[in-house]
Amino acid sequence: MKEPKEKKKGTEAAAGAGGEGLFASCSFSDLGLHPALSQHLRDKMGFEFPTQIQAQAIPVVVAGRHVLVNAATGTGKTIVYLAPIVHLLQMYEPRVQRSDGTFALVLVPTRELCMQVHGVLQKLLHRFHWIVPGYIMGGENRAKEKARLRKGISILVATPGRLLDHLKNTSSFNYTNLRWIVFDEADRILELGFGKAVEEILDFLGSRQADHVCKQHMNTKSAKFSRQNLLLSATLNDKVNHLANISLENPIMIGMDCKKDSAVPLKLSLGDAVSSGSVVGGDLEGVGALSSQPTENYNLPSQLVQRYVKVSCGSRLVVLLSILRFVFERETSQKIVVFFSTCDAVDFHYSLLNKFNWSPNLQPEANQEQKFVSCRSFHLHGNMEHDDRRKAFHEFTSEKSALLLCTDVAARGLDFPKVRCIIQYDSPGEASEYVHRVGRTARLGEKGEALLFLQPVEIDYLHDLQHHGVSLKEYPLQKIIDSFSVHGQKHHNKKLISLETHPWVLFLQKTLETFISTESKLKKLANDAFCSWVRAYTAHRGELKRIFMVKKLHLGHVARSFGLKDQPSLVGRSHLIESKKRKRDQKKTLHSVRCF
Ligand SMILES: Nc1ncnc2c1ncn2[C@@H]1O[C@H](COP(=O)(O)OP(=O)(O)OP(=O)(O)O)[C@@H](O)[C@H]1O
């Protein structure tokens, strides 16, 4: 037998901290996949065993059923849909050709996920060279995409907006043989406002539930092919319920909590390979597993260590930089992802990390400077140039030790290898977003840590997470702050002093403020970041407005968290409106207090 090209990932992860129970005890060929494909998965891609969710879902997809898959982050959902599609396509007789056009369409919410899924697809198709993979997405050259579509792409990965564009404007795009439509991260596609685009896409493709049977299949193909639609995510919501109802016919639900409605009958016998887990067949309304109940529990990797750090607003920046410096000083080879709420905040912190130098004796001196956090940093957000975005994504993926500063554009589906820690510097809002952000680590049984920054006034957010079965322990911040010395002296005072008055915090804050005040570009970035941060804070929705209350913010402290000595005076119009509203609210509160 040939030596495997990659390590056997299944075995390796299974032996790790959270690997127990993650893998099924069968092989990919037991699930009905073609021996050549199973061998390729094992020998070339290093997948020794299927994961549990793969073992449950692959036979169902191979059997041609519509499915809705809900499984934890990093459990291998990409293979759940790609492997059966490749398996079924490679069996076509005569072989599929480019001129047959597109057979499978995979819709994803972001460009990075589009590239990633395409990458996995390319690997899967190594042995099946006659099946052509391809992608289309926002930011790419339309004319080149048109040319590729004209030549023919058998399995096409796409972002919804660009796909709709080609459906409307590229007459040579041949999808008459379309058999599969996959919605990966279905809930996110809808949250991003693509709901209408998705409905239009389904109409274009004639794939609404009522007319699901593909009437235009090629005569050369022997069988009469039905459409098969698949929806997948680690979190589902009521919007997905609607999409499921209009796009899936008599679906099988996999990974749902069957106990929620044990009366729903299993309609499909899945064979011996599907030995455990939740597989439910039937009407979505009947199961009701999709309603976004506030008490719905999320399934997080059991080995993920989740903590929070309580930091007052004015000390946030110092604490973030101190933690990063502390961690990278002790362990040089590691990857960390930090999430921010806005693109401006990412730009400011990225620029600060690249410019803010430091001398070993903790005096910023021009001669012997080094970066305050000694690692390569990358940034990723939706306002970046397309090529920069692409570069950051690929480079952070291949780096062994690096820091990624990003918005939620990186929260979904991205599979950066070996990310050790996720820091949520700005809170995620919806608990489902928390789940996806932390899901960038602790993937497939690997170790991982997550750290959530909260201000004292935001601490109720922990209860919100607890309602979803997510509980966090406090991070030992004091130890880290005490480990730094100011002018060669560590803080040995046994007496507990507050974080804000700690010598290191005061020293670093002052140094940062002085530095930023002398760097005009950085100061401008800090001003912009301040304004958009406040705007983002006011945008929390529903119940979360009660926790993230803009009127409780001290804007002077917010300015400090961007290294600004003073609260920016020249701010955008929308911010002025916000602060007027705040003042009005404050007056009202005062009035109501006086009344009682
Ligand atoms: N059977 C397997 N054995 C070993 N590794 C696997 C197997 N299946 C998938 N993987 C690897 O597991 C990692 C996670 O897979 P994938 O990105 O598909 O997870 P996911 O469930 O889609 O995650 P998310 O919910 O975050 O999108 C990838 O690195 C993938 O290569």
XYZ file of C-alpha atoms and ligand atoms in Angstrom:
627
model
C 0.000 0.000 0.000
C 1.161 3.552 -0.807
C 2.429 5.766 1.989
C -0.123 8.430 2.915
C 0.790 11.930 1.657
C -0.582 13.559 4.810
C -0.752 12.394 8.366
C -3.828 10.411 9.227
C -5.804 13.332 10.590
C -8.570 11.218 12.031
C -6.281 9.131 14.189
C -4.225 12.114 15.259
C -7.174 14.207 16.345
C -8.977 11.252 17.876
C -6.015 10.764 20.151
C -6.131 14.440 21.131
C -7.993 16.133 23.923
C -11.448 16.215 22.428
C -11.207 13.489 19.833
C -13.126 10.803 21.702
C -16.425 10.109 20.049
C -15.712 12.462 17.184
C -14.991 9.739 14.659
C -17.137 6.822 13.591
C -15.778 3.307 13.695
C -16.514 2.641 10.043
C -14.670 3.536 6.859
C -15.706 5.907 4.078
C -16.451 2.966 1.794
C -18.810 1.536 4.447
C -20.825 4.707 3.901
C -21.382 3.795 0.283
C -18.674 5.944 -1.280
C -16.839 4.611 -4.310
C -13.662 2.687 -3.322
C -11.453 5.035 -5.374
C -12.878 8.061 -3.562
C -12.637 6.397 -0.139
C -9.044 5.458 -0.816
C -8.300 8.993 -1.978
C -9.835 10.438 1.211
C -7.723 8.115 3.309
C -4.417 7.999 1.455
C -4.170 11.415 -0.131
C -6.198 13.608 2.187
C -5.312 11.782 5.396
C -8.899 11.107 6.496
C -8.678 7.669 8.098
C -12.222 7.541 9.522
C -15.322 9.572 8.831
C -16.442 11.928 11.572
C -19.729 11.066 13.284
C -21.626 13.671 11.309
C -20.100 12.392 8.072
C -21.078 8.836 8.998
C -24.639 9.938 9.660
C -25.078 12.250 6.709
C -23.114 10.804 3.785
C -25.347 7.732 3.255
C -28.409 9.968 3.335
C -26.967 12.347 0.747
C -25.797 9.435 -1.403
C -29.356 8.080 -1.217
C -30.519 11.291 -2.869
C -32.466 12.815 0.019
C -32.748 16.514 0.756
C -30.984 17.157 4.066
C -30.580 19.757 6.727
C -27.377 19.266 8.710
C -26.756 20.915 12.051
C -23.423 19.957 13.621
C -20.757 21.648 15.725
C -18.062 23.772 14.112
C -15.048 21.917 12.761
C -16.720 18.510 12.497
C -16.174 18.096 8.756
C -19.420 19.332 7.194
C -17.682 20.267 3.929
C -16.972 16.605 3.174
C -20.579 15.768 4.109
C -21.755 17.349 0.883
C -18.695 17.330 -1.385
C -17.852 13.630 -1.071
C -21.332 12.322 -2.054
C -21.563 14.793 -4.953
C -18.165 13.685 -6.286
C -19.111 10.040 -5.677
C -22.347 10.357 -7.657
C -20.862 12.505 -10.434
C -17.891 10.242 -11.111
C -20.318 7.365 -11.738
C -22.085 9.122 -14.623
C -21.939 7.154 -17.836
C -20.832 8.530 -20.216
C -18.466 10.685 -18.152
C -19.536 14.232 -17.501
C -17.968 16.741 -19.832
C -17.324 20.460 -19.529
C -19.944 21.120 -22.201
C -22.579 19.545 -19.910
C -22.267 22.636 -17.728
C -22.886 22.786 -14.001
C -24.196 19.800 -12.047
C -23.686 21.049 -8.511
C -23.847 24.489 -7.002
C -22.455 25.299 -3.563
C -23.557 28.624 -2.090
C -21.447 30.175 0.666
C -21.699 33.529 2.460
C -18.138 34.871 2.058
C -15.349 35.018 -0.517
C -12.864 33.338 1.817
C -15.186 30.399 2.392
C -15.696 30.219 -1.356
C -11.932 29.859 -1.907
C -11.646 27.367 0.933
C -14.430 25.064 -0.276
C -13.019 25.263 -3.790
C -9.625 24.229 -2.382
C -11.102 21.141 -0.690
C -12.973 20.325 -3.892
C -9.799 20.522 -5.962
C -8.124 18.053 -3.604
C -11.108 15.686 -3.761
C -11.142 15.759 -7.557
C -7.474 14.849 -8.063
C -8.448 11.367 -9.136
C -11.452 12.480 -11.128
C -9.869 14.949 -13.537
C -12.867 14.997 -15.882
C -15.015 16.674 -13.216
C -14.170 20.385 -13.291
C -14.280 22.503 -10.119
C -14.666 26.274 -10.204
C -15.758 29.305 -8.265
C -17.349 32.688 -8.842
C -17.486 35.407 -6.208
C -17.684 39.126 -5.591
C -14.450 41.019 -6.270
C -13.319 38.715 -9.089
C -13.060 39.687 -12.745
C -16.518 39.099 -14.282
C -15.239 38.660 -17.840
C -12.840 35.911 -16.764
C -15.607 34.227 -14.807
C -17.874 34.397 -17.860
C -15.173 32.708 -19.930
C -14.791 29.936 -17.356
C -18.553 29.445 -17.167
C -18.745 29.278 -20.953
C -16.156 26.478 -20.974
C -18.154 24.687 -18.285
C -17.731 24.076 -14.564
C -19.111 20.787 -13.193
C -19.126 21.760 -9.501
C -19.415 25.479 -8.913
C -18.823 27.235 -5.580
C -20.320 30.717 -5.440
C -21.297 33.672 -3.310
C -24.998 34.513 -3.824
C -24.719 38.048 -5.263
C -22.228 37.108 -7.979
C -24.124 33.934 -8.836
C -27.337 35.895 -9.363
C -25.410 38.349 -11.523
C -24.242 35.536 -13.824
C -27.645 33.885 -13.859
C -29.063 37.167 -15.159
C -26.258 38.248 -17.458
C -24.207 35.269 -18.632
C -26.212 33.532 -21.319
C -23.526 30.883 -21.860
C -23.835 29.695 -18.241
C -25.271 26.215 -18.699
C -27.102 24.878 -15.666
C -29.644 22.705 -17.449
C -28.132 19.614 -15.800
C -28.119 21.071 -12.326
C -28.794 18.355 -9.778
C -27.496 19.659 -6.429
C -27.805 22.970 -4.623
C -25.937 23.242 -1.327
C -26.286 26.108 1.135
C -23.234 26.032 3.407
C -23.606 28.304 6.467
C -27.232 28.692 5.400
C -28.193 30.931 8.332
C -25.343 33.353 7.626
C -26.253 33.634 3.939
C -29.677 34.808 5.060
C -28.430 37.036 7.889
C -26.219 38.886 5.423
C -29.375 39.941 3.623
C -29.122 37.492 0.738
C -32.613 36.095 1.417
C -34.177 37.750 -1.613
C -31.198 36.881 -3.822
C -31.473 33.246 -2.711
C -35.181 33.128 -3.570
C -34.431 34.652 -6.978
C -31.668 32.092 -7.488
C -34.054 29.261 -6.638
C -36.580 30.699 -9.097
C -33.962 31.013 -11.839
C -32.879 27.450 -11.288
C -36.451 26.231 -11.056
C -35.600 24.724 -7.728
C -38.400 25.843 -5.465
C -39.902 22.908 -3.669
C -42.969 22.728 -5.931
C -40.978 22.235 -9.112
C -38.043 20.355 -7.721
C -37.871 17.707 -10.393
C -35.204 18.560 -12.919
C -37.003 18.418 -16.221
C -34.148 19.518 -18.406
C -31.641 16.747 -17.823
C -29.548 15.703 -20.778
C -30.834 12.921 -22.949
C -27.405 11.329 -22.974
C -27.684 10.566 -19.286
C -29.463 7.343 -18.633
C -31.351 8.141 -15.432
C -33.945 10.819 -14.787
C -32.281 12.953 -12.142
C -34.081 14.679 -9.334
C -32.900 17.850 -7.728
C -31.334 17.432 -4.339
C -30.851 20.385 -2.021
C -28.744 20.476 1.132
C -28.593 23.032 3.946
C -25.813 23.047 6.528
C -24.699 25.099 9.527
C -23.528 24.787 13.124
C -26.364 27.120 14.098
C -29.781 27.405 12.541
C -32.506 29.981 12.938
C -36.049 30.663 11.845
C -34.881 32.250 8.585
C -33.332 28.902 7.684
C -36.687 27.360 8.490
C -38.216 29.419 5.692
C -35.425 28.576 3.262
C -35.716 24.904 4.207
C -39.434 24.985 3.579
C -39.108 26.506 0.134
C -36.071 24.547 -1.020
C -36.137 21.118 0.619
C -38.556 18.346 -0.113
C -39.338 15.806 2.567
C -35.918 16.432 4.121
C -33.917 14.378 6.545
C -32.621 16.395 9.473
C -29.258 15.360 10.798
C -27.672 16.480 14.026
C -30.905 17.966 15.394
C -31.945 17.260 18.910
C -34.328 14.362 18.272
C -35.519 14.474 21.863
C -37.316 17.699 21.041
C -39.902 15.651 19.267
C -39.440 11.982 19.696
C -42.776 11.374 17.999
C -41.401 12.194 14.584
C -40.880 8.905 12.794
C -37.653 7.936 11.111
C -38.525 7.588 7.476
C -35.278 6.253 6.162
C -33.291 3.218 7.125
C -29.671 4.302 6.989
C -27.905 1.000 7.357
C -25.361 -0.149 9.893
C -22.871 2.630 9.362
C -25.229 5.180 10.863
C -25.170 3.769 14.319
C -25.835 6.736 16.534
C -26.703 10.404 16.592
C -29.714 12.364 15.613
C -31.238 11.641 12.264
C -34.827 12.682 11.811
C -36.971 12.438 8.744
C -40.070 14.396 8.063
C -41.757 17.735 7.975
C -39.756 20.635 9.336
C -42.714 22.318 10.930
C -43.460 19.099 12.800
C -40.026 18.862 14.337
C -39.762 22.509 15.253
C -36.042 22.110 15.849
C -35.254 25.225 13.890
C -37.048 27.847 15.874
C -34.487 30.180 17.393
C -35.573 29.756 20.980
C -33.663 31.887 23.460
C -32.970 28.741 25.437
C -31.616 26.745 22.505
C -28.350 25.038 23.448
C -25.376 25.223 21.147
C -23.067 22.359 20.593
C -19.480 23.486 21.267
C -16.336 21.360 21.115
C -15.985 19.818 24.583
C -12.197 20.413 24.694
C -12.570 24.163 24.077
C -11.460 26.190 27.113
C -13.716 29.233 27.320
C -12.910 32.251 29.466
C -13.838 35.874 29.864
C -11.856 38.832 31.066
C -13.583 41.721 32.831
C -11.885 44.975 31.839
C -13.033 48.542 32.282
C -13.373 50.380 29.012
C -10.365 52.699 29.416
C -7.937 49.804 30.028
C -9.076 47.563 27.176
C -6.288 48.405 24.758
C -3.527 47.976 27.339
C -4.968 44.645 28.430
C -5.285 43.353 24.869
C -1.710 44.290 23.995
C -0.389 42.902 27.278
C -2.095 39.552 26.796
C -0.825 39.287 23.213
C 2.720 40.205 24.243
C 2.618 37.790 27.175
C 1.347 34.906 25.059
C 3.668 35.386 22.085
C 6.697 35.880 24.383
C 6.119 32.510 26.007
C 5.058 30.521 22.987
C 6.474 31.790 19.730
C 4.834 29.210 17.495
C 1.121 29.718 17.616
C -1.808 31.341 15.870
C -4.318 33.706 17.423
C -7.398 35.334 15.905
C -8.782 38.575 17.386
C -12.317 39.649 16.478
C -13.392 43.310 16.313
C -16.797 44.799 15.639
C -15.787 47.126 12.790
C -13.423 47.371 9.829
C -12.055 50.668 11.187
C -11.173 49.036 14.497
C -9.311 46.280 12.645
C -7.383 48.844 10.584
C -6.414 50.877 13.636
C -5.223 47.933 15.738
C -3.412 46.376 12.789
C -1.574 49.594 12.077
C -0.802 50.105 15.771
C 0.643 46.605 16.117
C 2.847 47.140 13.096
C 4.096 50.568 14.129
C 4.309 50.455 17.884
C 7.871 49.536 18.716
C 9.372 48.891 22.068
C 12.844 48.545 23.493
C 13.702 45.533 25.666
C 14.191 47.702 28.774
C 10.655 48.963 28.261
C 11.667 52.433 27.215
C 10.679 53.255 23.671
C 14.044 54.149 22.144
C 14.731 54.537 18.492
C 17.887 52.392 18.457
C 17.014 49.008 19.849
C 13.369 48.828 19.010
C 11.354 45.726 18.351
C 7.655 45.187 17.771
C 5.603 45.238 20.960
C 3.979 41.952 19.959
C 6.619 39.938 18.208
C 4.774 37.995 15.556
C 3.550 38.488 12.005
C 0.153 40.108 11.927
C -2.539 40.008 9.279
C -5.847 41.728 8.930
C -9.050 40.717 7.201
C -12.302 42.602 6.742
C -14.916 43.367 4.124
C -13.633 46.845 3.191
C -10.225 45.611 2.091
C -9.144 45.411 -1.534
C -10.024 42.021 -2.944
C -6.410 41.011 -3.596
C -5.299 42.041 -0.099
C -8.140 39.995 1.348
C -7.144 36.990 -0.679
C -3.474 37.384 0.275
C -4.226 37.747 3.991
C -6.443 34.653 3.934
C -3.852 32.473 2.184
C -0.874 33.724 4.171
C -2.516 33.386 7.576
C -3.617 29.878 6.571
C -0.058 28.791 5.827
C 1.767 30.617 8.675
C 2.829 28.623 11.731
C 2.880 31.584 14.063
C 0.766 34.659 13.428
C -1.937 36.978 14.601
C -5.083 37.711 12.599
C -7.135 40.803 13.355
C -10.536 40.561 11.706
C -14.230 41.293 11.660
C -16.938 38.644 11.475
C -16.054 38.124 7.827
C -13.714 35.445 9.231
C -16.203 34.041 11.732
C -17.895 31.512 9.485
C -16.594 28.261 8.158
C -12.941 29.253 7.787
C -10.611 26.405 8.606
C -7.294 28.051 9.496
C -5.062 25.231 10.679
C -3.694 25.231 14.213
C -5.383 28.313 15.613
C -4.757 28.075 19.354
C -6.796 30.948 20.670
C -9.715 33.146 19.700
C -9.946 36.536 21.367
C -13.254 38.352 21.098
C -12.122 41.875 21.883
C -15.502 43.253 20.849
C -18.384 41.083 21.889
C -20.151 39.110 19.177
C -23.750 40.054 19.902
C -25.908 37.044 19.087
C -24.848 33.875 20.888
C -24.775 32.070 17.533
C -21.987 34.407 16.405
C -20.077 33.598 19.590
C -20.302 29.928 18.615
C -18.950 30.498 15.101
C -16.140 32.810 16.198
C -14.832 30.379 18.813
C -15.326 27.611 16.276
C -12.206 28.820 14.428
C -10.229 26.948 17.103
C -10.604 23.530 18.760
C -11.500 22.049 15.393
C -11.856 18.333 14.984
C -10.711 17.416 18.476
C -7.721 19.798 18.582
C -7.047 21.904 21.669
C -8.270 25.480 21.706
C -8.960 28.459 23.914
C -11.400 31.311 23.672
C -11.256 34.599 25.522
C -14.105 37.093 25.619
C -13.527 40.715 26.646
C -16.366 42.234 28.660
C -16.680 45.551 30.410
C -18.082 45.391 33.949
C -21.390 46.861 32.681
C -21.652 44.124 30.055
C -21.202 41.201 32.397
C -24.852 40.120 31.999
C -23.855 38.850 28.573
C -22.495 35.798 30.395
C -26.057 34.951 31.443
C -27.196 35.295 27.856
C -24.548 32.781 26.819
C -25.459 30.538 29.734
C -29.022 30.345 28.411
C -27.510 28.673 25.374
C -25.523 26.213 27.452
C -22.276 28.169 27.113
C -20.446 28.903 30.348
C -17.164 30.768 30.747
C -14.609 30.955 33.565
C -12.728 34.092 34.549
C -9.295 34.633 33.005
C -6.385 35.163 35.449
C -5.554 38.646 34.206
C -3.840 39.925 37.348
C -1.026 37.398 36.988
C -0.338 38.554 33.457
C -0.397 42.244 34.254
C 1.878 41.665 37.280
C 4.404 39.878 35.069
C 5.386 43.145 33.348
C 7.906 45.503 34.824
C 7.995 49.266 34.609
C 11.532 50.760 34.456
C 12.905 47.355 35.394
C 10.649 46.954 38.418
C 7.819 44.513 38.784
C 4.805 45.309 40.840
C 5.392 43.307 44.031
C 2.741 44.959 46.105
C 0.724 42.143 47.654
C -2.148 44.534 48.236
C -4.826 44.194 45.614
C -4.934 47.294 43.501
C -7.416 47.967 40.763
C -6.450 47.283 37.196
C -6.819 50.934 36.222
C -4.256 52.061 38.807
C -1.759 49.274 38.206
C 1.665 50.820 37.398
C 2.041 48.757 34.221
C -1.423 49.697 32.935
C -0.845 53.391 33.655
C 2.604 53.292 32.087
C 1.600 51.491 28.913
C -1.532 53.591 28.469
C 0.504 56.789 28.726
C 3.146 55.465 26.333
C 0.506 54.476 23.805
C -1.274 57.808 24.023
C 1.989 59.707 23.515
C 2.948 57.493 20.595
C -0.440 57.768 18.858
C -0.573 61.537 19.340
C 2.678 61.900 17.389
C 1.633 59.616 14.511
C -0.911 61.569 12.504
C -2.061 58.657 10.311
C -2.505 56.404 13.291
C -4.357 59.118 15.166
C -6.732 59.511 12.245
C -7.323 55.738 12.218
C -7.956 55.858 15.976
C -10.498 58.668 15.529
C -12.327 56.788 12.784
C -12.247 53.577 14.783
C -13.632 55.386 17.825
C -16.597 56.724 15.828
C -17.486 53.476 14.116
C -17.033 51.516 17.346
C -19.642 53.710 19.068
C -21.956 53.317 16.080
C -21.549 49.543 16.159
C -22.235 49.541 19.883
C -25.551 51.290 19.322
C -26.475 48.717 16.678
C -26.929 45.801 19.104
C -30.382 44.400 18.583
C -33.311 43.240 20.698
C -32.511 41.866 24.123
C -28.826 42.701 23.701
C -29.579 46.426 23.834
C -30.290 45.846 27.535
C -26.734 44.575 28.040
C -24.777 46.744 25.632
C -26.262 50.073 26.643
C -24.740 52.950 24.809
C -25.853 55.398 27.455
C -23.723 53.586 30.001
C -20.596 54.219 27.962
C -18.147 56.838 29.113
C -16.950 58.220 25.796
C -13.739 59.537 27.331
C -12.926 55.968 28.366
C -13.855 54.673 24.938
C -11.384 57.190 23.485
C -8.698 55.865 25.845
C -9.353 52.381 24.515
C -8.196 53.721 21.136
C -5.127 55.327 22.685
C -6.610 58.803 22.375
C -5.932 61.382 25.059
C -9.179 63.161 24.328
C -12.519 62.154 23.035
C -12.505 63.045 19.314
C -14.306 66.299 18.727
C -14.505 66.128 14.952
C -16.821 63.176 14.553
C -19.199 61.988 11.864
C -22.742 63.262 11.594
C -24.313 59.981 12.612
C -22.229 60.004 15.744
C -23.455 63.487 16.604
C -27.018 62.239 16.191
C -26.202 59.330 18.477
C -24.754 61.524 21.196
C -27.746 63.880 21.010
C -29.995 60.841 21.427
C -27.890 59.744 24.375
C -28.252 63.097 26.038
C -32.019 63.027 25.454
C -32.185 59.524 26.982
C -30.101 60.641 29.954
C -32.439 63.589 30.549
C -35.431 61.273 30.376
C -33.856 58.883 32.886
C -33.081 61.774 35.218
C -36.646 63.005 34.857
C -38.117 59.595 35.642
C -35.822 59.244 38.672
C -37.033 62.629 39.958
C -40.658 61.605 39.431
C -40.317 58.629 41.765
N -12.924 12.437 8.332
C -12.017 13.352 8.593
N -10.863 12.993 9.182
C -9.927 13.921 9.474
N -10.050 15.237 9.207
C -11.193 15.645 8.626
C -12.227 14.735 8.286
N -13.231 15.441 7.735
C -12.846 16.729 7.721
N -11.627 16.866 8.251
C -10.893 18.122 8.502
O -11.581 18.783 9.571
C -11.462 20.183 9.457
C -12.842 20.814 9.618
O -13.664 20.492 8.536
P -14.747 21.515 7.970
O -14.113 22.825 7.677
O -15.470 20.827 6.877
O -15.677 21.671 9.268
P -17.112 22.327 9.403
O -17.931 21.397 10.196
O -17.618 22.745 8.064
O -16.763 23.613 10.276
P -17.544 25.023 10.368
O -18.848 24.751 11.060
O -16.635 25.885 11.156
O -17.745 25.486 8.962
C -10.821 20.435 8.110
O -9.451 20.735 8.317
C -10.950 19.120 7.374
O -9.887 18.919 6.475
